Tab-separated table of C-alpha atoms (C1' of nucleotides) in Angstrom:
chain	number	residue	atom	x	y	z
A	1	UNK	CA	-144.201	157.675	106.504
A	2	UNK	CA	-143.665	161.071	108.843
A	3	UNK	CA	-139.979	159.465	109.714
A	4	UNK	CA	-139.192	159.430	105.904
A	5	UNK	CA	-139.746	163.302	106.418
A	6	UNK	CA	-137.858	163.050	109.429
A	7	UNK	CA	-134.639	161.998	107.757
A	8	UNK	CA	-135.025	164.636	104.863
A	9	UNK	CA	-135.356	166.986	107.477
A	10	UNK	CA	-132.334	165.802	109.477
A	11	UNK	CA	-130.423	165.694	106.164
A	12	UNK	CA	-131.069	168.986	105.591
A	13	UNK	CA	-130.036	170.421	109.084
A	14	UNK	CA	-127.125	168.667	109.558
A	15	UNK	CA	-125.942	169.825	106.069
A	16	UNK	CA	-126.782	172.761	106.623
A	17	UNK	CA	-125.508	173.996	110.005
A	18	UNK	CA	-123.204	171.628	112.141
A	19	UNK	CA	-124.048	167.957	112.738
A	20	UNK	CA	-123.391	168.217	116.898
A	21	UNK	CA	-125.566	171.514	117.167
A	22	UNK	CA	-128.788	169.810	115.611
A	23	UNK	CA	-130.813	167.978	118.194
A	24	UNK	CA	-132.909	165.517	118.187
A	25	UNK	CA	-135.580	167.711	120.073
A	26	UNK	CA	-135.184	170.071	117.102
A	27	UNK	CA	-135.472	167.383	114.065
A	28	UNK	CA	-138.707	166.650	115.812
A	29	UNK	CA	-139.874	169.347	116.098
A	30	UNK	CA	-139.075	171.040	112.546
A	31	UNK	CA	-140.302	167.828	111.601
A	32	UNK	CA	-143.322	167.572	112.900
A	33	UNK	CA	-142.278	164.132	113.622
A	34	UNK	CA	-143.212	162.873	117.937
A	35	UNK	CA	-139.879	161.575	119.389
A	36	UNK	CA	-141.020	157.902	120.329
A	37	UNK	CA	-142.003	157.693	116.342
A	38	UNK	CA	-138.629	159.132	115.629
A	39	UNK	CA	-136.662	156.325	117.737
A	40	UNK	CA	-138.791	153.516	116.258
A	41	UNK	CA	-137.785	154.113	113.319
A	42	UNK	CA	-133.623	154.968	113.926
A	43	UNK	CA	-133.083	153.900	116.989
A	44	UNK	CA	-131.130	156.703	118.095
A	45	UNK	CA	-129.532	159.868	117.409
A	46	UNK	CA	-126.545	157.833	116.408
A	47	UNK	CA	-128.991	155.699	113.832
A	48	UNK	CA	-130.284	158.644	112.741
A	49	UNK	CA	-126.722	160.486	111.554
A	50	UNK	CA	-125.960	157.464	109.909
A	51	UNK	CA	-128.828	157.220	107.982
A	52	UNK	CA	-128.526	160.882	107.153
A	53	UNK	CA	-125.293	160.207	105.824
A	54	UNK	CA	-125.865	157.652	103.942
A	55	UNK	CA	-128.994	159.243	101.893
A	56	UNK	CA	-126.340	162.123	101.564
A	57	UNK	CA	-123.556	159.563	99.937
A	58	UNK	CA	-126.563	158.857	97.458
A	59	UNK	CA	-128.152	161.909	97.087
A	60	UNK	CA	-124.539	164.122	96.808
A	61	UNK	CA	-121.239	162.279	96.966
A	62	UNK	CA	-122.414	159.866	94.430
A	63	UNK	CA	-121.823	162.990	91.944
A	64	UNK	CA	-118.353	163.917	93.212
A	65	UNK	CA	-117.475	160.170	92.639
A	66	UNK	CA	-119.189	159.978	88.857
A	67	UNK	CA	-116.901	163.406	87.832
A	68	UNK	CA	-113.629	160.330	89.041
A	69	UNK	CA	-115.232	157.556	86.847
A	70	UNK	CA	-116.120	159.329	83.507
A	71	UNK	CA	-113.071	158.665	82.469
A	72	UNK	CA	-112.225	162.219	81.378
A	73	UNK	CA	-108.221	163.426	81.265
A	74	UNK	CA	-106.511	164.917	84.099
A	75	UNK	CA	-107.064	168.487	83.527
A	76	UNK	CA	-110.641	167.964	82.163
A	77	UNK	CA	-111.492	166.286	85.240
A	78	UNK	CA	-109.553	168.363	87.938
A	79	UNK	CA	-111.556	171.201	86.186
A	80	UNK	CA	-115.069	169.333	86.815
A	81	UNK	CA	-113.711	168.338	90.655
A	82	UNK	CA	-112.867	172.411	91.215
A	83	UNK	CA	-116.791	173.109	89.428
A	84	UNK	CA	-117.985	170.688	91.824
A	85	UNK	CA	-116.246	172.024	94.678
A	86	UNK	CA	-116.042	175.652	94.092
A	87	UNK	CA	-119.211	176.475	92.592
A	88	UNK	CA	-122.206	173.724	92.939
A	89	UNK	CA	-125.092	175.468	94.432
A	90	UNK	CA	-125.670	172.366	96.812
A	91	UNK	CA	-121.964	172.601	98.148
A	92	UNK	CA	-122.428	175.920	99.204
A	93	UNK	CA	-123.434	175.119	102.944
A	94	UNK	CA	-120.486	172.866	102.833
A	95	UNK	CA	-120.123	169.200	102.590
A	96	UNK	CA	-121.977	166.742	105.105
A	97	UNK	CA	-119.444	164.133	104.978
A	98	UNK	CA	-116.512	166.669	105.818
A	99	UNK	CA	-118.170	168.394	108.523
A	100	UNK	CA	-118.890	164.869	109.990
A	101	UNK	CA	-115.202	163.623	109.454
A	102	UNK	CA	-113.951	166.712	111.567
A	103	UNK	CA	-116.177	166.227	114.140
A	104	UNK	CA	-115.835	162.483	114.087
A	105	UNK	CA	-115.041	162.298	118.018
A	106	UNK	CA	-118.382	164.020	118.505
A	107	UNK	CA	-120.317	160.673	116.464
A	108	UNK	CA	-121.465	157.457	117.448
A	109	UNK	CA	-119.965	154.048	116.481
A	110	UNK	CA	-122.420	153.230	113.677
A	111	UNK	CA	-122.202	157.066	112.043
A	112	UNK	CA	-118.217	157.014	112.816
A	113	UNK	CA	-117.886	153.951	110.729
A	114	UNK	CA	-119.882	155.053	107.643
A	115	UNK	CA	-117.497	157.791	107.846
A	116	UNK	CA	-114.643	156.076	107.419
A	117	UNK	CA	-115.759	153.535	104.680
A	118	UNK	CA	-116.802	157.007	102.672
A	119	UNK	CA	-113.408	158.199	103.488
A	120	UNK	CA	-112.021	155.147	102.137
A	121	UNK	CA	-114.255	154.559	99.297
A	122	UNK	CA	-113.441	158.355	98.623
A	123	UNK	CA	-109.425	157.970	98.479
A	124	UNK	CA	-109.258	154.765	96.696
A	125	UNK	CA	-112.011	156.327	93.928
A	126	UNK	CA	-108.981	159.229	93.910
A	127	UNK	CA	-106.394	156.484	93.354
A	128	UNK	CA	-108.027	154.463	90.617
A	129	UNK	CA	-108.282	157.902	88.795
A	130	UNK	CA	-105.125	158.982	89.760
A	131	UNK	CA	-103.572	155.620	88.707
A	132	UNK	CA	-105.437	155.928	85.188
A	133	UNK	CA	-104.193	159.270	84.415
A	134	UNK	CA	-100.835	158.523	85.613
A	135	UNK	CA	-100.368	155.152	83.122
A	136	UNK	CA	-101.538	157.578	80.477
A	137	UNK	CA	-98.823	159.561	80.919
A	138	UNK	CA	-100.913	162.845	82.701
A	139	UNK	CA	-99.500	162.527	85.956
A	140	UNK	CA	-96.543	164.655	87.041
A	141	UNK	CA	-93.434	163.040	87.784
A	142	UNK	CA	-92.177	161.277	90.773
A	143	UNK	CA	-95.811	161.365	92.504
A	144	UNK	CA	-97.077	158.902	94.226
A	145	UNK	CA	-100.608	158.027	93.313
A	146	UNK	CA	-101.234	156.737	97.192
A	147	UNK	CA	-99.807	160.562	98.243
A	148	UNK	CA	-101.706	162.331	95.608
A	149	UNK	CA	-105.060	160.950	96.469
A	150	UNK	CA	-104.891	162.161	99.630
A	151	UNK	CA	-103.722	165.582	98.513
A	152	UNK	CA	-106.601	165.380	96.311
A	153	UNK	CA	-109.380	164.360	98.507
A	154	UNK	CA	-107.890	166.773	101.588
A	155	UNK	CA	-107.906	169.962	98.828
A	156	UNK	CA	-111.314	169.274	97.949
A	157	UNK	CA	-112.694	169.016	101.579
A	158	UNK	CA	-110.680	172.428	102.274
A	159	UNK	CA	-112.378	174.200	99.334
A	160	UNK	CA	-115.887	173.076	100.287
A	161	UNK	CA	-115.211	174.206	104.009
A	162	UNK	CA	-113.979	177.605	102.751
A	163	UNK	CA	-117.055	177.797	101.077
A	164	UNK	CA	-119.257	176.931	103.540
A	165	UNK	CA	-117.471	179.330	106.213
A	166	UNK	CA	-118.214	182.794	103.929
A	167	UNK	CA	-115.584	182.374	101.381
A	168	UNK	CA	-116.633	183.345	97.683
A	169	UNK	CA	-116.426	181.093	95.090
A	170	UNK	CA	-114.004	182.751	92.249
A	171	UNK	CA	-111.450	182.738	95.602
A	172	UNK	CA	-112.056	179.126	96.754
A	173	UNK	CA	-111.561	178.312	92.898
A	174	UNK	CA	-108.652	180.614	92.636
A	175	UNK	CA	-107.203	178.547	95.557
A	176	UNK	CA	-108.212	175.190	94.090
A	177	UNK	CA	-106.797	175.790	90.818
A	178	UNK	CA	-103.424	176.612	92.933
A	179	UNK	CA	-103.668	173.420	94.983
A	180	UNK	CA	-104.263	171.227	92.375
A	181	UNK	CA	-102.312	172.343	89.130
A	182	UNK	CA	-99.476	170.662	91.094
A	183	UNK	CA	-100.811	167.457	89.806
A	184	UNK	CA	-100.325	168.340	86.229
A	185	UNK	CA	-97.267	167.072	84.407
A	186	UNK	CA	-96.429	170.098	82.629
A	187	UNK	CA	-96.323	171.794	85.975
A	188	UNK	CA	-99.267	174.577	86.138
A	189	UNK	CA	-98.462	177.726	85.336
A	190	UNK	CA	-99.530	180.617	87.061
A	191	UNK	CA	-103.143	180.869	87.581
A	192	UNK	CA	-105.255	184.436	86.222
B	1	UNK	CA	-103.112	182.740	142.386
B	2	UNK	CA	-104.874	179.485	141.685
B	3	UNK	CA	-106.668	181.326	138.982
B	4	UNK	CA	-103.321	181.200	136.692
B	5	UNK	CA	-103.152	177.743	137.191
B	6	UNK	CA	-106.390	177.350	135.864
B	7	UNK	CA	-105.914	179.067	132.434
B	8	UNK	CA	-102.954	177.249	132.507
B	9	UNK	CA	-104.725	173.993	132.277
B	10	UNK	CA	-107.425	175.372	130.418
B	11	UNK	CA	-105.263	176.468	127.606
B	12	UNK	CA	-103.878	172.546	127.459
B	13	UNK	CA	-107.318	171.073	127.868
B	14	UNK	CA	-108.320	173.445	124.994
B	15	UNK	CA	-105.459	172.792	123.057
B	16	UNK	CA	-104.978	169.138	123.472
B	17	UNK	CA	-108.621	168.553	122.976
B	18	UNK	CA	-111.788	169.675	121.198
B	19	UNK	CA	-112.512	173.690	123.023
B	20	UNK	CA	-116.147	173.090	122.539
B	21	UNK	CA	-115.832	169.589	124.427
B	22	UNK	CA	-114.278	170.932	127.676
B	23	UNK	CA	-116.527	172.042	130.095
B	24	UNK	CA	-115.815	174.738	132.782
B	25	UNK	CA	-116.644	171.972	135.802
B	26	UNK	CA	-113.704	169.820	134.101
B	27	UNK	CA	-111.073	172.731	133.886
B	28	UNK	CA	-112.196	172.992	137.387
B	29	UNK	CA	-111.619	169.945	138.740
B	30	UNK	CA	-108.036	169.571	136.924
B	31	UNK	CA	-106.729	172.403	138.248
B	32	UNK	CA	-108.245	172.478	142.242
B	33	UNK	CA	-110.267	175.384	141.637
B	34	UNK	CA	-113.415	176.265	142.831
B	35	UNK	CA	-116.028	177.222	139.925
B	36	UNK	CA	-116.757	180.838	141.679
B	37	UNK	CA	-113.176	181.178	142.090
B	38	UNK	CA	-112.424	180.887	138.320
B	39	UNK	CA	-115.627	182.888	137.514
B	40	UNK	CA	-114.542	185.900	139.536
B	41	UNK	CA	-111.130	185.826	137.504
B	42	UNK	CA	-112.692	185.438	134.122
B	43	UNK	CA	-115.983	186.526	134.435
B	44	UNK	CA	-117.317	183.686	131.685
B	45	UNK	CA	-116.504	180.279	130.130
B	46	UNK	CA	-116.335	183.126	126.861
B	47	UNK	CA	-113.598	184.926	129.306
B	48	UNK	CA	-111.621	182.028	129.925
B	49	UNK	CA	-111.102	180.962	126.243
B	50	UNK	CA	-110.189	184.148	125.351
B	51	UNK	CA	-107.731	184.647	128.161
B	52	UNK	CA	-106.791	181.090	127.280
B	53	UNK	CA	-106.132	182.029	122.985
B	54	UNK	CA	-104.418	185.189	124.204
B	55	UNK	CA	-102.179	183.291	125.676
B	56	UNK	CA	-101.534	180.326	123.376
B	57	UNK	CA	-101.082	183.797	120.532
B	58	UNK	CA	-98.287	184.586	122.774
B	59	UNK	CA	-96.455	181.107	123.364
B	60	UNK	CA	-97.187	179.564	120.423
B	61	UNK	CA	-98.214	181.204	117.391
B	62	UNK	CA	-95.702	184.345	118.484
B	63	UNK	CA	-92.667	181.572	116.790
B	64	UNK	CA	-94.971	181.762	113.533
B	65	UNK	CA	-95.091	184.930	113.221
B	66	UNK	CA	-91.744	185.581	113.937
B	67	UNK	CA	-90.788	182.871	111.116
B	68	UNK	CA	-92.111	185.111	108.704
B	69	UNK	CA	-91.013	188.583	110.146
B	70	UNK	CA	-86.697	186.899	109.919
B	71	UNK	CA	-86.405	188.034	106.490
B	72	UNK	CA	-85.283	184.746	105.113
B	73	UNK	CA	-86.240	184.151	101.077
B	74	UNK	CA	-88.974	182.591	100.064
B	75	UNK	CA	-87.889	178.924	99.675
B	76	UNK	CA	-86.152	179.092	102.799
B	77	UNK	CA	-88.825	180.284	105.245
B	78	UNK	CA	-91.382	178.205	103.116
B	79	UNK	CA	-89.363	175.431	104.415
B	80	UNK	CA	-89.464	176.597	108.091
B	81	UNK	CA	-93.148	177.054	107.769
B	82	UNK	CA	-92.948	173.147	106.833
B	83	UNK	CA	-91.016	172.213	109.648
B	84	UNK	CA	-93.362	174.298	112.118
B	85	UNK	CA	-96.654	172.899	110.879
B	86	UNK	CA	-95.007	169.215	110.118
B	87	UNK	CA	-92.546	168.507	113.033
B	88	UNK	CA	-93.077	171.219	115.826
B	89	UNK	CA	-93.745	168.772	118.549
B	90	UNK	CA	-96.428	171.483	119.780
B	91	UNK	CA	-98.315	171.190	117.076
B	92	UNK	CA	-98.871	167.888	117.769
B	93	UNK	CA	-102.477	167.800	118.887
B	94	UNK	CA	-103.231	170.827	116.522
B	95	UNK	CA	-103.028	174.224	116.610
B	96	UNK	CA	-105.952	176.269	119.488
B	97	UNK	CA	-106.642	179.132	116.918
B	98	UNK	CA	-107.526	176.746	114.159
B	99	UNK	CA	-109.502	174.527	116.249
B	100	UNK	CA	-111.470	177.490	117.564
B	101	UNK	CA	-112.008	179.089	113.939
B	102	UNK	CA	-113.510	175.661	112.993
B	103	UNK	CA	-115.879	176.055	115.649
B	104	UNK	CA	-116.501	179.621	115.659
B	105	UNK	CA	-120.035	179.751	115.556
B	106	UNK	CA	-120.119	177.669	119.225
B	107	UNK	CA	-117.771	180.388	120.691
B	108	UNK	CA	-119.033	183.491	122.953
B	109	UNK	CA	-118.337	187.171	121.644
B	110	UNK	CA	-114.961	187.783	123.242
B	111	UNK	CA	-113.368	184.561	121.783
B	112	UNK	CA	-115.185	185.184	118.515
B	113	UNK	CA	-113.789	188.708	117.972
B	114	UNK	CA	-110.084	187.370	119.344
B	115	UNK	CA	-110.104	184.561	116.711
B	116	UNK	CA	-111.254	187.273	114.010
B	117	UNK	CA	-108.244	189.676	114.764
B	118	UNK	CA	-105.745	186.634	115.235
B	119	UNK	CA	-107.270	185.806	111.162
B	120	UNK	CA	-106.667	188.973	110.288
B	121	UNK	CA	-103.375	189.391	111.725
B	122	UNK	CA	-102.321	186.034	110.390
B	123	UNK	CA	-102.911	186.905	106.904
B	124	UNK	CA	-101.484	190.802	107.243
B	125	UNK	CA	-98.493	188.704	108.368
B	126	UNK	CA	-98.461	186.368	105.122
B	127	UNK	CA	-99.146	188.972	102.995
B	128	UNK	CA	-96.330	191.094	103.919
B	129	UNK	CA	-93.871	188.441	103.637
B	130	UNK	CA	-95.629	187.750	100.297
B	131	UNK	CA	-95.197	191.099	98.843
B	132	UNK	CA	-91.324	191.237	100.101
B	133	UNK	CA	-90.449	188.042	98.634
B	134	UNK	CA	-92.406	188.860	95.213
B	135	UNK	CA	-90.728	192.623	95.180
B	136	UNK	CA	-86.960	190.159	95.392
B	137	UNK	CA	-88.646	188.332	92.196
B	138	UNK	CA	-89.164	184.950	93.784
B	139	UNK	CA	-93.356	184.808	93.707
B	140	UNK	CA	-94.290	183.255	90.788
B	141	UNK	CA	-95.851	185.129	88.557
B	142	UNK	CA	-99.409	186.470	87.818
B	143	UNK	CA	-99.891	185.206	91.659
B	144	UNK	CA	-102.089	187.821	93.860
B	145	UNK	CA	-100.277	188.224	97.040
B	146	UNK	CA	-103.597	188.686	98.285
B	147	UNK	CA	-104.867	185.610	97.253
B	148	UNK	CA	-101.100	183.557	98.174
B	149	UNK	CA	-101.519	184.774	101.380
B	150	UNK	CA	-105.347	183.613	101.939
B	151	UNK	CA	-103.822	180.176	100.351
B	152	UNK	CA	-100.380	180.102	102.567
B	153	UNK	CA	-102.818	180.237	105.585
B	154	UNK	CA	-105.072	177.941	104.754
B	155	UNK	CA	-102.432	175.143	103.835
B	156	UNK	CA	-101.353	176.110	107.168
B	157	UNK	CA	-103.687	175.210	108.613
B	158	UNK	CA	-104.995	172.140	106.544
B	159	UNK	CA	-101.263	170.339	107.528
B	160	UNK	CA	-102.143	171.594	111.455
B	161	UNK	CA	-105.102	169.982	111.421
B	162	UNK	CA	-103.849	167.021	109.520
B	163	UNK	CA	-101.573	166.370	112.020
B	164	UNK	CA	-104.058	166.619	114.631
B	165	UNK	CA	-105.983	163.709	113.018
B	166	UNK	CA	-103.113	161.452	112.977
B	167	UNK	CA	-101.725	161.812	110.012
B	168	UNK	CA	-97.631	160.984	109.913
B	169	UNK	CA	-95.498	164.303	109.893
B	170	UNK	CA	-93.850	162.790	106.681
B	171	UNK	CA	-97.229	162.680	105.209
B	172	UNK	CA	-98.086	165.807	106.500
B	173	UNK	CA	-94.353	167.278	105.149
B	174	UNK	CA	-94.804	165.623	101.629
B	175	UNK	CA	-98.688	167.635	101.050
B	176	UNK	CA	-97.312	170.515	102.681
B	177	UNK	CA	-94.414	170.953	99.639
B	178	UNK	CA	-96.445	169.957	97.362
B	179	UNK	CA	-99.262	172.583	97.854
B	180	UNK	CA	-96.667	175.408	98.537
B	181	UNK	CA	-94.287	174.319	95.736
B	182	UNK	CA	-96.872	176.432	92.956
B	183	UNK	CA	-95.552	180.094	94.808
B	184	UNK	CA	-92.300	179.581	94.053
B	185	UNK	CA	-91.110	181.040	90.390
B	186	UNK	CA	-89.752	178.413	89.547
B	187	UNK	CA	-92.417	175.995	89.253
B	188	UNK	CA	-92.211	173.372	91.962
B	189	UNK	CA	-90.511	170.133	90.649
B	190	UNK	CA	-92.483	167.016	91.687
B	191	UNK	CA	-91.838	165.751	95.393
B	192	UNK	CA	-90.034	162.390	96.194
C	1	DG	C1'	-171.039	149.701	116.821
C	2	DG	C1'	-167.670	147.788	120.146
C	3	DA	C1'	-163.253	145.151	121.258
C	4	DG	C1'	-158.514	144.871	120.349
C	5	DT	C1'	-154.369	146.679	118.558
C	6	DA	C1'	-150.977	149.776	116.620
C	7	DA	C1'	-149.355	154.351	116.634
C	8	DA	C1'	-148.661	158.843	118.405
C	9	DA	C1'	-148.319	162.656	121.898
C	10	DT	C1'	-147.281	164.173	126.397
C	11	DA	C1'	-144.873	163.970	130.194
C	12	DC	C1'	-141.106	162.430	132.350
C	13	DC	C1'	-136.100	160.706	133.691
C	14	DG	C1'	-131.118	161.101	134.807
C	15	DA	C1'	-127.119	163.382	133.451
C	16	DA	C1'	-124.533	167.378	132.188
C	17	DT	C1'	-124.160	172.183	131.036
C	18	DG	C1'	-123.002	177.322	132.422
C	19	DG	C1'	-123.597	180.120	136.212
C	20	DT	C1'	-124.637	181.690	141.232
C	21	DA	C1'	-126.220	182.071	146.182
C	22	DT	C1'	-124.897	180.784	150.492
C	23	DA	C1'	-122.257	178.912	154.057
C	24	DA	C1'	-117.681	177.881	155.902
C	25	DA	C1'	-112.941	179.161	156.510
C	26	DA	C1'	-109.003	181.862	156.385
C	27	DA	C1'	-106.602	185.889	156.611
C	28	DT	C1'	-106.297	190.675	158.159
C	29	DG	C1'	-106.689	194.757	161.259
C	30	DA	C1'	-107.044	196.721	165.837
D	1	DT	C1'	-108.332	188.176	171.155
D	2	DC	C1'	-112.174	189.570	168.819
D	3	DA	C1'	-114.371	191.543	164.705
D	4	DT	C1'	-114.281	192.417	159.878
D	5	DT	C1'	-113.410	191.329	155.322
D	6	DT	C1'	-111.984	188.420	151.650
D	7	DT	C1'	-111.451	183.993	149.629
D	8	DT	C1'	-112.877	179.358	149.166
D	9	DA	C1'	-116.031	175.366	148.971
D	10	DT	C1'	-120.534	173.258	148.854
D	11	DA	C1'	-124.771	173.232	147.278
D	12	DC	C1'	-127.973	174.729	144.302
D	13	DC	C1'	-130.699	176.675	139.959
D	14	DA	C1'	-132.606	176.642	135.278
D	15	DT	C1'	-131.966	174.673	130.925
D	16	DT	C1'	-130.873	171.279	127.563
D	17	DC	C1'	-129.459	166.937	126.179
D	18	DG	C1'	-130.605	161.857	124.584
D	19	DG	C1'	-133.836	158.476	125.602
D	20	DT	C1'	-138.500	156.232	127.601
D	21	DA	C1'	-142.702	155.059	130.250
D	22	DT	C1'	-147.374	156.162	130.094
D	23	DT	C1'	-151.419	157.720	128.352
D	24	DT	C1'	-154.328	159.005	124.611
D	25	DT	C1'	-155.673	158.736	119.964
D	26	DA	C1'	-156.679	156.293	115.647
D	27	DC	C1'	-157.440	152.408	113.037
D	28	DT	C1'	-158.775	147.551	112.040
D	29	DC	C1'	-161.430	143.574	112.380
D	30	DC	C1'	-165.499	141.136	113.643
DNA sequence: GGAGTAAAATACCGAATGGTATAAAAATGA
DNA sequence: TCATTTTTATACCATTCGGTATTTTACTCC
């Protein structure tokens, strides 16, 4: 179907540049895709984000979450999180679901709520890991898995967006590797 | 003049809110100005915002700068930077230069290049207080005050925004010393 | 091949945007 | 007091937005 297309293409821009700059005039029309066609199939523009973000949950954040559920150590996986975040060819125009999540007063009710069930799926996927690593003795001391997984899941957004905004990736790792060695037990030493 | 008024609420409106979601008809309105009137003060919607960031520079992020320009060591004005970005009631709803370097790309010229030398002074101003404090021996080691003071900033600014999004100041407080516990020498000890 | 139906394309709608021309009003000078 | 100039307010313009009504095309079935 031309609306399949549709949605690739409105994946694609909204990754890509900003979510509330993309029209729908413009998915149409990059999409070769007539607007009445394009609202039979979603709806509306608000049907249309949400479907966007959820092929992006499967086609993207399904990685980030299968790095938290190998079942790797801490520092193995903190190293494949700042890979993922820091150097992942598809990350470098940012992450969908971030840009979304800061713009979330700018979405409609149906795109606003997938938003927050990723953001929740996200943190507690954070805090089973967290949890794990912490019974096995990983985590540092006195940290709350609850607190960390936010810490986690806010440094990761912040790399991406770095990224996306002109930063190079050896920096936004540098940073990362900063951020998050405060999650180690032994306490991270200094970084390169 | 009325006009004063006007940038006046338009710095609020800005600040409080989204910059790219106020329109000029709406600063209008709130402050009982006419639309030419506020046109032949600022020229442009671009002219306003930037009148509107110069000012917020000079009430608001003037006390940041001036946090790092006391002279206080390390741990100390880290601390104050915590309070500031955690508990300043101003910061409340986020902080206008932030907001606007999010958005950048839906900003006129003026703005654009304002936000740019507001970056750049930002991180000059890190970066010196970086380099005193690791010249009295309290960076940690093998740390780029370069790259600490790209990372300061940007923790900064994550906590702002944090805030902004309703986060709890304790919350907030509790990322905040986490993330800027890894510049001190001493390795950061794990946060209640 | 012709009737009926499903899909698509064009053209349109009302609202809101940044920005301005014009008309009304107020203040100033003689 | 009258004329001039400056400021204010109303009304307007062109464009873009999300969303639809209408018309035209294409396809199916008999």
């Amino acid at each position: 179907m031309k609306a399949d297309k549709a949605l690739g293409v409105a994946l694609t821009a909204y990754w890509r540049g900003d979510p509330a700059d993309v029209s729908v005039n413009a998915i149409c029309q990059l999409a070769g895709v007539s607007k009445p066609s394009l609202y039979r199939e979603f709806g509306s523009e608000d049907g249309l984000k949400r479907a966007a973000l959820d092929r992006y949950a499967d086609e993207a954040l399904s990685d980030l979450f299968a790095i938290l559920r190998r079942g790797g150590g801490l520092e193995e996986t903190l190293d494949a999180l700042i890979d993922f975040a820091s150097a992942d060819p598809r990350m470098e125009s940012g992450c969908l679901f971030y840009k979304m999540r800061a713009g979330k007063h700018r979405l409609g009710p149906r795109t606003r709520a997938r938003v927050d069930e990723i953001d929740l799926a996200a943190r507690a996927g954070y805090a089973a890991f967290l949890q794990a690593r912490d019974e096995a003795g990983e985590l540092r001391d006195g940290l709350s898995v609850e607190a960390a997984a936010a810490y986690l899941g806010e440094q990761i957004g912040l790399a991406i967006t770095q990224r996306a905004s002109g930063e190079t990736p050896a920096r936004v790792r540098g940073m990362m590797e900063l951020a998050l060695s405060v999650l180690k037990r032994g306490d991270g030493r200094a970084i390169e």
